[in-house]
Every structure is written in structure tokens, then in C-alpha cells.
Short mmCIF file of C-alpha atoms in Angstrom, two decimals:
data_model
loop_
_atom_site.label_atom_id
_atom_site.label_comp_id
_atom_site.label_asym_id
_atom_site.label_seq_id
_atom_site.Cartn_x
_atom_site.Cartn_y
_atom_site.Cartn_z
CA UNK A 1 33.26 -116.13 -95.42
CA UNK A 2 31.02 -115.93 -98.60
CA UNK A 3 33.29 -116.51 -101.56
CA UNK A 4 33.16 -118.34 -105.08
CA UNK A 5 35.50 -120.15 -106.23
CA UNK A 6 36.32 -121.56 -110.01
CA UNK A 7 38.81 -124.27 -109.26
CA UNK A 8 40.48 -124.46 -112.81
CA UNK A 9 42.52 -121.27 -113.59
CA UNK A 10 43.37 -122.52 -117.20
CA UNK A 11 41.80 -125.60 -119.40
CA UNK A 12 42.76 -126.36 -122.83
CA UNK A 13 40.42 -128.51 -124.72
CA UNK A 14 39.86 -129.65 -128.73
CA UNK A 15 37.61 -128.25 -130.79
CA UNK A 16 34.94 -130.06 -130.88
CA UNK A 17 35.24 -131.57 -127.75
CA UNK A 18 32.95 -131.10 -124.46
CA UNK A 19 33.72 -128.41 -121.94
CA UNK A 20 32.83 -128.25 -118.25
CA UNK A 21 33.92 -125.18 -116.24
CA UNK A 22 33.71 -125.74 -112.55
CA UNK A 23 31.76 -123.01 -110.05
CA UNK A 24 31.60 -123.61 -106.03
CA UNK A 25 30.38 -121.16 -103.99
CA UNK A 26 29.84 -120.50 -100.20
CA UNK A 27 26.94 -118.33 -99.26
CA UNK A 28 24.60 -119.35 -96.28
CA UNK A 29 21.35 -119.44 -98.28
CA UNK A 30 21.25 -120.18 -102.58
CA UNK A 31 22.39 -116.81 -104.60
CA UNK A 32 21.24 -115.75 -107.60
CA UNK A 33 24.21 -117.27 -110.17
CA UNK A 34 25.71 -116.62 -112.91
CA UNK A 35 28.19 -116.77 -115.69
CA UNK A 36 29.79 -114.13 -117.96
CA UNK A 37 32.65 -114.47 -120.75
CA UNK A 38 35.48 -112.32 -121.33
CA UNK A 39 37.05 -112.16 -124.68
CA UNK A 40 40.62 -110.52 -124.96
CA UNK A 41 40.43 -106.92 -124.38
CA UNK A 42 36.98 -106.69 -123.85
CA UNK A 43 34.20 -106.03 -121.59
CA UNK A 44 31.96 -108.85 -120.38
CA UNK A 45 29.21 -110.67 -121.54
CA UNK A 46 26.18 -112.22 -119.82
CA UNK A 47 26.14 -116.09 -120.67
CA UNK A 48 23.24 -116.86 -118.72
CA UNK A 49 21.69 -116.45 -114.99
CA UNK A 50 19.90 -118.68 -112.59
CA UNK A 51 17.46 -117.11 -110.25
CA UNK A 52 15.17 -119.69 -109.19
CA UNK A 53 13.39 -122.49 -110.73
CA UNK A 54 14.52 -125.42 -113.37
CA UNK A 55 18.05 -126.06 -112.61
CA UNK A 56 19.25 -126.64 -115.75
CA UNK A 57 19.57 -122.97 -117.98
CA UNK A 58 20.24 -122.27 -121.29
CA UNK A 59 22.26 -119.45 -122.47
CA UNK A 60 23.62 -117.59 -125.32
CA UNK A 61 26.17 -119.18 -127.47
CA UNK A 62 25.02 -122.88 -127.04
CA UNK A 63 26.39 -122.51 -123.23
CA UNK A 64 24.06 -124.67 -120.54
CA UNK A 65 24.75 -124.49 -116.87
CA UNK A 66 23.70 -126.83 -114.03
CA UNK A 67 22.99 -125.62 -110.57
CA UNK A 68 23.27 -128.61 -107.88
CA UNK A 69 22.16 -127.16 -104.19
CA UNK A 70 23.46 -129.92 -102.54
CA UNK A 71 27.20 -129.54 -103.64
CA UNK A 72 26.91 -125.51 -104.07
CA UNK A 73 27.65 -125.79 -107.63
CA UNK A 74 27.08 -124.17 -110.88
CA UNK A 75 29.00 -125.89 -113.58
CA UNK A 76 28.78 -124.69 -117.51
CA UNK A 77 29.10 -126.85 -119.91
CA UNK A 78 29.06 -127.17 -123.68
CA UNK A 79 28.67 -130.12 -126.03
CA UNK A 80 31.53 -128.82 -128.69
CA UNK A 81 33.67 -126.27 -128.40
CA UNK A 82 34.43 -123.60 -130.88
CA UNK A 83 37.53 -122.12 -131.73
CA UNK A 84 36.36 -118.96 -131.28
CA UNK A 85 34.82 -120.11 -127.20
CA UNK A 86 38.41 -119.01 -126.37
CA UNK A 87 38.29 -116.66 -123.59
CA UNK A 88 38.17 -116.20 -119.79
CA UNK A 89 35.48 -117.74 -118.26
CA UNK A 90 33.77 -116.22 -114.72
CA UNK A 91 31.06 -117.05 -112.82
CA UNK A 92 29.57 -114.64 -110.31
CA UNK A 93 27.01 -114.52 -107.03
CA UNK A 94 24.86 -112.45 -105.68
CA UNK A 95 23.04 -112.87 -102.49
CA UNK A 96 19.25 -113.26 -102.72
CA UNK A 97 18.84 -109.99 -100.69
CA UNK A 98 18.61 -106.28 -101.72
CA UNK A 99 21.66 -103.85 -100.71
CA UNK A 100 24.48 -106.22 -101.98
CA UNK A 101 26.98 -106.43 -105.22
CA UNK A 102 28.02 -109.19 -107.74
CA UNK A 103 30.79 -110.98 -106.50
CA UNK A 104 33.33 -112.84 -109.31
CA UNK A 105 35.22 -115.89 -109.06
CA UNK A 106 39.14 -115.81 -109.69
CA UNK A 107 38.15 -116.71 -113.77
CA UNK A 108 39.39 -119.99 -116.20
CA UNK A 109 40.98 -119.19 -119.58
CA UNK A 110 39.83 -121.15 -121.84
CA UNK A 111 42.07 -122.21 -124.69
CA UNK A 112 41.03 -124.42 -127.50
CA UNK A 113 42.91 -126.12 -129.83
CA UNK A 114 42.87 -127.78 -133.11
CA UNK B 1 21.56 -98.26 -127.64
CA UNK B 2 24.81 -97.33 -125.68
CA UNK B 3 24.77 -99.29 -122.58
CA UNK B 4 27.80 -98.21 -120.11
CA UNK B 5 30.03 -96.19 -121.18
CA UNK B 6 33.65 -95.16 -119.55
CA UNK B 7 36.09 -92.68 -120.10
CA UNK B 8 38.66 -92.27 -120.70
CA UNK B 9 39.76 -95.81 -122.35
CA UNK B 10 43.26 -95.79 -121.45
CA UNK B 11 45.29 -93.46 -119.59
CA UNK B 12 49.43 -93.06 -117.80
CA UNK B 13 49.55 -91.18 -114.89
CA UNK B 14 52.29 -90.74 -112.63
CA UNK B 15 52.79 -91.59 -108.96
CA UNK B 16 50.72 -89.12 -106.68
CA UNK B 17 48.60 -87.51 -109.42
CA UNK B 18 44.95 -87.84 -109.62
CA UNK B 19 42.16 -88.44 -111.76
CA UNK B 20 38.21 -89.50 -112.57
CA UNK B 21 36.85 -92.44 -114.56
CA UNK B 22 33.70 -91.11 -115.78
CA UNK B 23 31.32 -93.72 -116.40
CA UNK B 24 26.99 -93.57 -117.35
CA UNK B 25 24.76 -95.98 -118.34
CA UNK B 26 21.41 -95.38 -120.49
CA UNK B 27 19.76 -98.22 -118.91
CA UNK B 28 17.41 -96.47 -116.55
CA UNK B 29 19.59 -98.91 -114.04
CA UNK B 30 18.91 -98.28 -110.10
CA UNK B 31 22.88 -99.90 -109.60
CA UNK B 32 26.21 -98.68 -110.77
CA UNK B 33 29.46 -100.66 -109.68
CA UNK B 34 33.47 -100.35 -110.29
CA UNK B 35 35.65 -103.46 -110.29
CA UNK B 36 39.13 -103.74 -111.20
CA UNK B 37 40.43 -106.50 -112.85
CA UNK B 38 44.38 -107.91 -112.35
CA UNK B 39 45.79 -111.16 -113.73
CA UNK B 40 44.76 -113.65 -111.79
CA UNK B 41 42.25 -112.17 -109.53
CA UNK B 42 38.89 -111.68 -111.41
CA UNK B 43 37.27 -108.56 -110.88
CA UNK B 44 37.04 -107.21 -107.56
CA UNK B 45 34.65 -104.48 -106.34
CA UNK B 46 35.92 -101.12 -105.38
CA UNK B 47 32.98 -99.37 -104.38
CA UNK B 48 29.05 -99.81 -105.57
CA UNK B 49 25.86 -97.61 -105.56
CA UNK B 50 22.43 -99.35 -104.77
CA UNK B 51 20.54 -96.45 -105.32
CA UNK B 52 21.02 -92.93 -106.17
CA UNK B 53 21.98 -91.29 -103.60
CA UNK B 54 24.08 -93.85 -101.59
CA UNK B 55 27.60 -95.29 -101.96
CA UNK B 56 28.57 -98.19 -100.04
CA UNK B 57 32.50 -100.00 -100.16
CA UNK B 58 33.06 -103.28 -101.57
CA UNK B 59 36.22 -105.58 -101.09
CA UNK B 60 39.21 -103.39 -102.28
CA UNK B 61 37.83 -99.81 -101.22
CA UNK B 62 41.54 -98.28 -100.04
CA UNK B 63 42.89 -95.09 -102.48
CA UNK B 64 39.20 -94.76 -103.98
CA UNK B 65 36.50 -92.51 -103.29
CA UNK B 66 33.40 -92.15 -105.50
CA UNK B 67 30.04 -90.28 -106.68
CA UNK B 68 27.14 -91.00 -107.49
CA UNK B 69 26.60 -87.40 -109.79
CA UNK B 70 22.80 -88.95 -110.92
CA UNK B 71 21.04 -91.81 -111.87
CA UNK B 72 22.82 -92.07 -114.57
CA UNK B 73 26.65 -91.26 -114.14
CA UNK B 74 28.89 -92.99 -111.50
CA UNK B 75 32.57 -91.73 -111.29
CA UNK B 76 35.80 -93.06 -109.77
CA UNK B 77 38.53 -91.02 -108.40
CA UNK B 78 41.72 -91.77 -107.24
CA UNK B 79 43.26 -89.16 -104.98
CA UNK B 80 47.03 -90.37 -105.27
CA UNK B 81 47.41 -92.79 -107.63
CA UNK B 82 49.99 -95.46 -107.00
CA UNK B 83 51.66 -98.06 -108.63
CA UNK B 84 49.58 -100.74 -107.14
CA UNK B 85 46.27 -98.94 -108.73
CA UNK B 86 47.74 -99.94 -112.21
CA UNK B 87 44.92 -102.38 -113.35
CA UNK B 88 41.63 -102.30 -116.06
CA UNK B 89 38.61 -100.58 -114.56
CA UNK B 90 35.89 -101.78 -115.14
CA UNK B 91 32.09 -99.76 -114.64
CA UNK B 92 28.76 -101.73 -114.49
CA UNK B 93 25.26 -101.27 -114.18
CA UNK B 94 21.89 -103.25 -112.79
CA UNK B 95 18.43 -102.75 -112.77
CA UNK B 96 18.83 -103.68 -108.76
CA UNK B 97 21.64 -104.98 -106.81
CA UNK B 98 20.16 -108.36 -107.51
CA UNK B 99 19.63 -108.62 -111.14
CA UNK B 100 22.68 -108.99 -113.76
CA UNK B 101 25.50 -106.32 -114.43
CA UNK B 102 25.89 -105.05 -117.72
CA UNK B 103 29.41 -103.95 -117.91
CA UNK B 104 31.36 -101.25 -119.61
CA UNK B 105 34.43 -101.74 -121.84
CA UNK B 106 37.01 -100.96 -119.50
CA UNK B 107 39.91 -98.24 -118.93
CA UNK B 108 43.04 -99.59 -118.69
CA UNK B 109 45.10 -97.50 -116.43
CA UNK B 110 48.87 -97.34 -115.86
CA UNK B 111 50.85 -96.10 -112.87
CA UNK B 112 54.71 -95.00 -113.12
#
């Protein structure tokens, strides 16, 4: 069954410190990828997308993400963590074909600490 | 620039009454979705519109029906609510199924 999956459902880090959020999904060919942030009691926001092409994307926020074919992953990362980078975290797939929705993972809350 | 915009924001019903989220987007967007969100599960899709003009169900479809009024406007309406449909509702829109969802901020909705 197609599915994504984020393996952590809550990481706490330092501020300051690195961050990697974890993304694994199971699709038969590569989707089109991507992450969005949640901040309490709000809507979501596009962090950044992967269609095709370098595998390495920037996004907003001084967020990066790495897509790896071979182990169906699209981790995001981020060199030091702000205070206010504390939110939930989702990544979300779409098949490369027309007709078909964006599907989310479960989510990681991010908490940071001082 | 508006975006997606839902109504209402928040809203109590009780058990077996009904009601429409309104939502429409200023996007010129071909796609218009509705997820819920509950603790722990991420946002899963209710229902989803390609195109104008057709309606297809996504994971959680059960105690939903919806319309696509235009090209613009894309409403939810529960029949019956129940207690299980207490969750945040969330509308979005795409330029095609394929392309990223701009999302709406949400209408938290309780069930006694």
C-alpha cells in the first residue's frame, strides 16, 4: 500500500543544534515530495518541494531537504535550530500522475530547548 | 491576496445535526481538498476535487458528502454529525492535483 511514514513522532533538540526529520515513503515509482510546517493553531506552510532534478532543495526558513531514491527518503534538515522552529513537522507525497491528492505523514513535533 | 479561506472558524454542534464548511480560494486553482487533522494522525483526506466539476473520495470519506459549487468554492457537509467527526478541518487548494496545496486556516469543530 502507498503510504509515508515520519518515523519520529516527537524530537526535542537545543537551540542551536542540527535537526534531521526523517521521511520514508512507499510509492511504486518516485512522487513529487514535500514538506510543510505547522505552527500551533495554524494552517500550514510550504517548506519546500522536490519535483525532479538536483536532489538536494532549499527552502524557506534556512530548511534543506535530501531526497535519496535508493532508500525512499526525504529527510529535512537544518544546521541550527531556532527557538521559534518549534512546531509540527509533515512531509507529504503525491504520485507523479494526474487525478490523485497529497497524502501526509503521521507529523514530528518539534520542540526546542534552551 | 486572500488565499483559502474557510468558514466558519470554530463551531459546537450537537449529535445528529448538520452543517457546511464553506471554503474558496482566489488562486485560479484547478484542485480543492478537505483533510481533517486529529492528534496523532496528520491530516487525512476526506474527499478532493481535481477539476471542476468532479468529486472523487479520499481515505476517510464515511459521514461526508461534498460540492464542488465553482471553481472557486468547495464545501463540506456533514449530514449527522457525530462525536467521532470532532476534529480541525482543514480546506486546500492546487494549481493541479500534482503541484503543492496551499491550505486554509482551519475550523475547529466540536461534537457533543
Amino acid at each position: 500500500a502507498q503510504s509515508v511514514t515520519q518515523p519520529d513522532i516527537h524530537i526535542t533538540v537545543s537551540e542551536g543544534a542540527s535537526l534531521e526529520l526523517r521521511c520514508n515513503y512507499s510509492y511504486g515509482a518516485t512522487p513529487y515530495l514535500f514538506w510543510y510546517v505547522q505552527s500551533p493553531g495554524q494552517g500550514l506552510q510550504l517548506l519546500l518541494k522536490y519535483f525532479s532534478g538536483d536532489t538536494l532543495v532549499q527552502g524557506i526558513k534556512g530548511f534543506e531537504a535530501e531526497f535519496k531514491r535508493s532508500q525512499s527518503s526525504f529527510n529535512l534538515r537544518k544546521p541550527s535550530v531556532h527557538w521559534s522552529d518549534a512546531a509540527e513537522y509533515f512531509c507529504a507525497v503525491v504520485p507523479n500522475q494526474a487525478g490523485t491528492a497529497l497524502i501526509f505523514g503521521k507529523g514530528t513535533t518539534l520542540s526546542v530547548s534552551s | 491576496n486572500a488565499g483559502v479561506t474557510q468558514t466558519p472558524k470554530f463551531q459546537v454542534l450537537k449529535t445528529g445535526q448538520s452543517m457546511t464548511l464553506q471554503c474558496a480560494q482566489d488562486m485560479n486553482h484547478n484542485s480543492m481538498y478537505w483533510y481533517r487533522q486529529d492528534p496523532g494522525m496528520g491530516l487525512r483526506l476526506i474527499y478532493y476535487s481535481a477539476s471542476e466539476g468532479t468529486t472523487d473520495k479520499g481515505e476517510v470519506p464515511n459521514g461526508y458528502n461534498v460540492s464542488r459549487l465553482n471553481k472557486r468554492e468547495f464545501s463540506l457537509r456533514l449530514e449527522s454529525a457525530a462525536p467521532s467527526q470532532t476534529s480541525v478541518y482543514f480546506c486546500a487548494s492546487s494549481l493541479t492535483t500534482n503541484t503543492e496545496a496551499f491550505f486554509g486556516q482551519g475550523t475547529r469543530l466540536t461534537v457533543v
